Tab-separated table of C-alpha atoms in Angstrom:
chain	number	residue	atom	x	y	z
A	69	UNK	CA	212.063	10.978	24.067
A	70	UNK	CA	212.454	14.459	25.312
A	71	UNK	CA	211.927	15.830	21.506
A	72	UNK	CA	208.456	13.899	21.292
A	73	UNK	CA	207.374	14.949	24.581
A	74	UNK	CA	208.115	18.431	23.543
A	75	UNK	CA	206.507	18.548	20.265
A	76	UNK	CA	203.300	16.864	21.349
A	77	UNK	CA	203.443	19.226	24.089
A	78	UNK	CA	203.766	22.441	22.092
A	79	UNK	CA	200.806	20.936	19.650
A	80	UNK	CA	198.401	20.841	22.470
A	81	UNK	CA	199.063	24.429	23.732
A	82	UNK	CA	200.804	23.293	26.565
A	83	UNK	CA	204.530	24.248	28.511
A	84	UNK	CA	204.282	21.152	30.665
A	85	UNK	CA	207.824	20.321	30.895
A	86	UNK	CA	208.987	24.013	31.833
A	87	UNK	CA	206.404	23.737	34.635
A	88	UNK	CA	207.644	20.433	35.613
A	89	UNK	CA	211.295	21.404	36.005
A	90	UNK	CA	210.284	24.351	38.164
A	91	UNK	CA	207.955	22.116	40.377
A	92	UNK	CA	211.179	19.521	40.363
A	93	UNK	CA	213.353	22.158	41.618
A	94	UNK	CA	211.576	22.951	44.050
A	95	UNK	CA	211.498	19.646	45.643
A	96	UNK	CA	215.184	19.210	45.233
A	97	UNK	CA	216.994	15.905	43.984
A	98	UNK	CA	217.387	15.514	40.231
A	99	UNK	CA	215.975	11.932	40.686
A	100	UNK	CA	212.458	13.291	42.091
A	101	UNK	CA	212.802	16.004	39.091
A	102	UNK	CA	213.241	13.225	36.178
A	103	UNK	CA	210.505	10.835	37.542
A	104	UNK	CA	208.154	13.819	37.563
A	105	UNK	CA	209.646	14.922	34.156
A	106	UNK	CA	208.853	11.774	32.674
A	107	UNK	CA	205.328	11.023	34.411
A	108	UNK	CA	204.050	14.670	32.905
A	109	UNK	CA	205.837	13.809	29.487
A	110	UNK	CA	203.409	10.551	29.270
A	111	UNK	CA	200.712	12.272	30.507
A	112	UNK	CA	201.077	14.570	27.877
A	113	UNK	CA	201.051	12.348	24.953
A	114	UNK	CA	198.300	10.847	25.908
A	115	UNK	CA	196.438	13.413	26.016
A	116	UNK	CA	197.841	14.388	22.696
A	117	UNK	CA	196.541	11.300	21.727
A	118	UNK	CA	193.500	11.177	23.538
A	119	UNK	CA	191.673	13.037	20.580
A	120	UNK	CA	192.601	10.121	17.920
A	121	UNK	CA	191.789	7.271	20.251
A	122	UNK	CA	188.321	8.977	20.945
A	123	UNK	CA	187.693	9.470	17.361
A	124	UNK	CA	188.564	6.126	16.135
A	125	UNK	CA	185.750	4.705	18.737
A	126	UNK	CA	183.800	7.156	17.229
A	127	UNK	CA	184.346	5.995	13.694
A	128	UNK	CA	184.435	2.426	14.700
A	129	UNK	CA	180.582	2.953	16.602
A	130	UNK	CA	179.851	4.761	12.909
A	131	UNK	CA	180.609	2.240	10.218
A	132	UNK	CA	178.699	-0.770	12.564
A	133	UNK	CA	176.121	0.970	12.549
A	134	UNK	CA	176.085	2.455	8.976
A	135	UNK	CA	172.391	3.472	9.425
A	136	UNK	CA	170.384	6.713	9.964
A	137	UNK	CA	171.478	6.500	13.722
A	138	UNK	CA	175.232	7.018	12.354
A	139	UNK	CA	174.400	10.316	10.687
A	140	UNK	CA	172.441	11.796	12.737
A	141	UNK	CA	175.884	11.004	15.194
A	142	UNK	CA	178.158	12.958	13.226
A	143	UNK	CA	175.682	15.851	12.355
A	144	UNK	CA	175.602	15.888	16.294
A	145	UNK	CA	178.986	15.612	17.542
A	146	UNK	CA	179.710	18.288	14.855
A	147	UNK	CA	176.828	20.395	16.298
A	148	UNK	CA	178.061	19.587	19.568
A	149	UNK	CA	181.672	21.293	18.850
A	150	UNK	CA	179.899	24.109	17.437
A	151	UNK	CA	177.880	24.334	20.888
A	152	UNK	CA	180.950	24.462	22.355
A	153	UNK	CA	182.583	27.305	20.376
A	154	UNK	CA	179.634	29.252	20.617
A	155	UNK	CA	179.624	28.902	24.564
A	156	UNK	CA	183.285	29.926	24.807
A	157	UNK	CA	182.486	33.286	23.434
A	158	UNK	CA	179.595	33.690	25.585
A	159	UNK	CA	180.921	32.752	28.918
A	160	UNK	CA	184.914	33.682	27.925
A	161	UNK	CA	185.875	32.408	31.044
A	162	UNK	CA	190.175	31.944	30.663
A	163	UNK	CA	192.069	29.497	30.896
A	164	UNK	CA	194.650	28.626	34.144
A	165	UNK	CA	197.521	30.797	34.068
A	166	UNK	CA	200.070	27.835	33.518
A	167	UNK	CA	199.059	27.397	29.597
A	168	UNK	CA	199.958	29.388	27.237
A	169	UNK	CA	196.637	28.806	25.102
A	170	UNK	CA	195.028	32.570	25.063
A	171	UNK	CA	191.049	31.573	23.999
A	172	UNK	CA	188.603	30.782	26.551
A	173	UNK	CA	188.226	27.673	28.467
A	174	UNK	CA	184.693	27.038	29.532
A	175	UNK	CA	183.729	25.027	28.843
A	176	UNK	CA	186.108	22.498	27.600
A	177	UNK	CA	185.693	21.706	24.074
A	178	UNK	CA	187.405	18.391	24.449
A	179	UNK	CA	185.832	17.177	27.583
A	180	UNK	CA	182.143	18.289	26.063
A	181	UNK	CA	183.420	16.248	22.598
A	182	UNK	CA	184.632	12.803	24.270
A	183	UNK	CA	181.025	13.005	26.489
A	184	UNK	CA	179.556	13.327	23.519
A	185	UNK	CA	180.828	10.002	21.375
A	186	UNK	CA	181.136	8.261	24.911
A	187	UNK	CA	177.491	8.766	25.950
A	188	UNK	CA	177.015	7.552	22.187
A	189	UNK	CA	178.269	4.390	22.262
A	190	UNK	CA	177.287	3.493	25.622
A	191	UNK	CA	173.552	4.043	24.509
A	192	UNK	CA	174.724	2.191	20.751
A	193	UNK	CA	176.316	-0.688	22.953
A	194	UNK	CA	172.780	-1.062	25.137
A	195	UNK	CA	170.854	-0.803	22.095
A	196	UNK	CA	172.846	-3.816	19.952
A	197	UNK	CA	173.195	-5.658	23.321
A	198	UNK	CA	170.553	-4.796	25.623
A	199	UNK	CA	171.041	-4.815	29.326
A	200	UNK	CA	173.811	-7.422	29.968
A	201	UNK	CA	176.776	-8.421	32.017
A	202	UNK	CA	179.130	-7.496	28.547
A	203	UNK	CA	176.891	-4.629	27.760
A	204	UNK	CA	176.986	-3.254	30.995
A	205	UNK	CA	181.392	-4.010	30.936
A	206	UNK	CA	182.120	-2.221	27.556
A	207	UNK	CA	179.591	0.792	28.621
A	208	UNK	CA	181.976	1.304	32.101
A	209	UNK	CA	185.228	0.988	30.094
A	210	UNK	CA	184.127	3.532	27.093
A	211	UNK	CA	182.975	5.610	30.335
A	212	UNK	CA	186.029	5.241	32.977
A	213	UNK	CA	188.586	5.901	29.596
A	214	UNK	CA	186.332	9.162	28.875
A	215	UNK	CA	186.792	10.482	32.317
A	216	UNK	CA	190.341	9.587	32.163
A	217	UNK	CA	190.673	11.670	29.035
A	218	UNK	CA	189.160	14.187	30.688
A	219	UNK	CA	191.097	14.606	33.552
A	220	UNK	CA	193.809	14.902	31.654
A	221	UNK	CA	192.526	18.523	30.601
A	222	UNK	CA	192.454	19.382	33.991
A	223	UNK	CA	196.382	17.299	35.058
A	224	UNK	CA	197.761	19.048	32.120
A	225	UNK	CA	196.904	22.170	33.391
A	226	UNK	CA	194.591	23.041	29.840
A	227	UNK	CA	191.510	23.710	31.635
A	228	UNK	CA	190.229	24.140	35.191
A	229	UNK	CA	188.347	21.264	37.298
A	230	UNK	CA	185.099	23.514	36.650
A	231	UNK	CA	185.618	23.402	33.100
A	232	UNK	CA	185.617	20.383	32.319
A	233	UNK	CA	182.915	19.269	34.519
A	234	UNK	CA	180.702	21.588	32.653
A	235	UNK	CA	181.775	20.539	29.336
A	236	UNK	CA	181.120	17.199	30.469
A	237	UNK	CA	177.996	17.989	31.536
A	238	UNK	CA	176.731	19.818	28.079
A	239	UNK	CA	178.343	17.110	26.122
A	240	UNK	CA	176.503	14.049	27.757
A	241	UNK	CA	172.771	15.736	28.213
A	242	UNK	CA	172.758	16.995	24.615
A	243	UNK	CA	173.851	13.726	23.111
A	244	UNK	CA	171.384	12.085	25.143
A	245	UNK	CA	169.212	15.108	23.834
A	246	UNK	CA	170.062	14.394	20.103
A	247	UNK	CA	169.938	10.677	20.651
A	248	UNK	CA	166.408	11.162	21.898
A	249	UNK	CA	165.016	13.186	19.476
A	250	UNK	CA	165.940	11.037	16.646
A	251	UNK	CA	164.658	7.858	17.929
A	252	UNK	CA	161.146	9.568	18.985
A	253	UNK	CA	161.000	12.329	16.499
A	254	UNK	CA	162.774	11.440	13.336
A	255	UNK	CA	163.408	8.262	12.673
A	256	UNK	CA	160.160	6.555	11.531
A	257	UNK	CA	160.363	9.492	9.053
A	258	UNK	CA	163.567	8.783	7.915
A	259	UNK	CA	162.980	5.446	7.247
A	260	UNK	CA	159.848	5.868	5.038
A	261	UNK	CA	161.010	9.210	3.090
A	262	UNK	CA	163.734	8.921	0.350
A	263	UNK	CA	164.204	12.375	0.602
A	264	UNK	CA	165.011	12.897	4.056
A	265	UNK	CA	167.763	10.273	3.867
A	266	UNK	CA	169.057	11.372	1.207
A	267	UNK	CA	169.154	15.367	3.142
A	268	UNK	CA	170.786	13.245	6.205
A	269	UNK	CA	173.434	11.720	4.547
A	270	UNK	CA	174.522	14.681	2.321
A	271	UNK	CA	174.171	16.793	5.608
A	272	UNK	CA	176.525	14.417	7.887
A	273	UNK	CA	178.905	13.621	4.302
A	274	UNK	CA	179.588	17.411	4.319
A	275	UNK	CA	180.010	17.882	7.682
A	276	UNK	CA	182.621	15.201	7.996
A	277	UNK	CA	184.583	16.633	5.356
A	278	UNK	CA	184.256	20.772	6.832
A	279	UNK	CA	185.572	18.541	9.802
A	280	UNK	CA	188.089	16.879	8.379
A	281	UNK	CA	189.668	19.876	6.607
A	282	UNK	CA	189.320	21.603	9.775
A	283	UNK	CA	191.699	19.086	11.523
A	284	UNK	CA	194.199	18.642	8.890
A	285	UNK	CA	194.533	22.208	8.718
A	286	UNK	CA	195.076	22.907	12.274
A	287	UNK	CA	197.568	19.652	12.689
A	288	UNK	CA	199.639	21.582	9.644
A	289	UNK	CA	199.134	25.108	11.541
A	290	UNK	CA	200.411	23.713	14.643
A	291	UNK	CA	203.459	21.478	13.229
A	292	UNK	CA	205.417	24.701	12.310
């Protein structure tokens, strides 16, 4: 257990169980140090995990829809990652001292990604269901689990409180931003022009794939 709490430690940029130990030590027994040991440890697989859970609601929300809607999705959550990079560089506020991740932290690129597909499906979820008692319970659980998530950033020592607030923030108005300007803007056009679907769906097939590569690439970069 200690080797998997480790590794998905290291993946994520983290030294949590070094910094656990100390804060153990300090507060004496061994049997205070293992509980908080092993409370970090799952805290830091899910967090690990956290990225794959949010992406499989993602692709679940995706393939039921299968419609415009869905690409225009994953031409902005990709946009929305690239917002986030782009901010970074601007701001370059750093991270807390406790990681040992060296690129800038505001605002968090994971908190402003799981606002992003969580704002998504909540407004997906109202718009298949409308305003209803199981509407209304699916839209709180996709939202508590996102701030959950999100904490974690913060609990893990990743990012500070401030960062991912604001990364929440970005990630939640432009969704509701590129949610908007589909429905008003673009979608009576897609629906009557050939060639603008056809420009969507070669726009969000490439996109998932830059993606894609991008992630299998850095899971492979980080395993060694």
């Amino acid at each position: 257990m200690a080797v998997l709490v480790e590794r998905f430690a290291r993946r994520d940029g983290s030294e949590q169980s070094g910094s656990v130990e100390q804060e153990g030590s300090i507060n004496g027994s061994p049997e205070v140090r293992h509980e908080m040991v092993a409370g970090r440890g799952v805290e830091a697989i899910v967090n690990s995990l956290s990225k794959w859970v949010v992406s499989i609601l993602f692709a679940s929300i995706i393939l039921l829809r299968h419609d415009g809607t869905a690409l225009w999705g994953i031409i902005g959550s990709v946009s929305n990652s690239a917002l986030s990079v782009v901010l970074k560089r601007i701001l370059n506020q750093a991270r807390p001292a406790t990681t040992s991740r060296t690129d800038p932290g505001m605002p968090s690129t994971h908190a402003q990604s799981i606002s992003f597909i969580s704002v998504f499906a909540v407004l997906s979820v109202m718009e298949w269901l409308g305003t209803s008692k199981v509407s209304l319970f699916l839209s709180f659980l996709i939202i508590a689990s996102g701030l959950y998530f999100i904490r974690l950033r913060v609990s893990q020592k990743l990012h500070t409180s401030s960062q991912v607030v604001v990364g929440a923030i970005v990630g939640s108005v432009f969704c509701i931003f590129w949610y908007t300007m589909w429905n008003s803007l673009l979608l009576e056009a897609f629906e009557s022009s050939l060639v603008l679907q056809i420009s969507v769906f070669l726009v969000a097939a490439a996109l998932t794939l830059a993606f894609a590569t991008h992630v299998v690439l850095n899971w492979f970069r980080n395993d060694k």
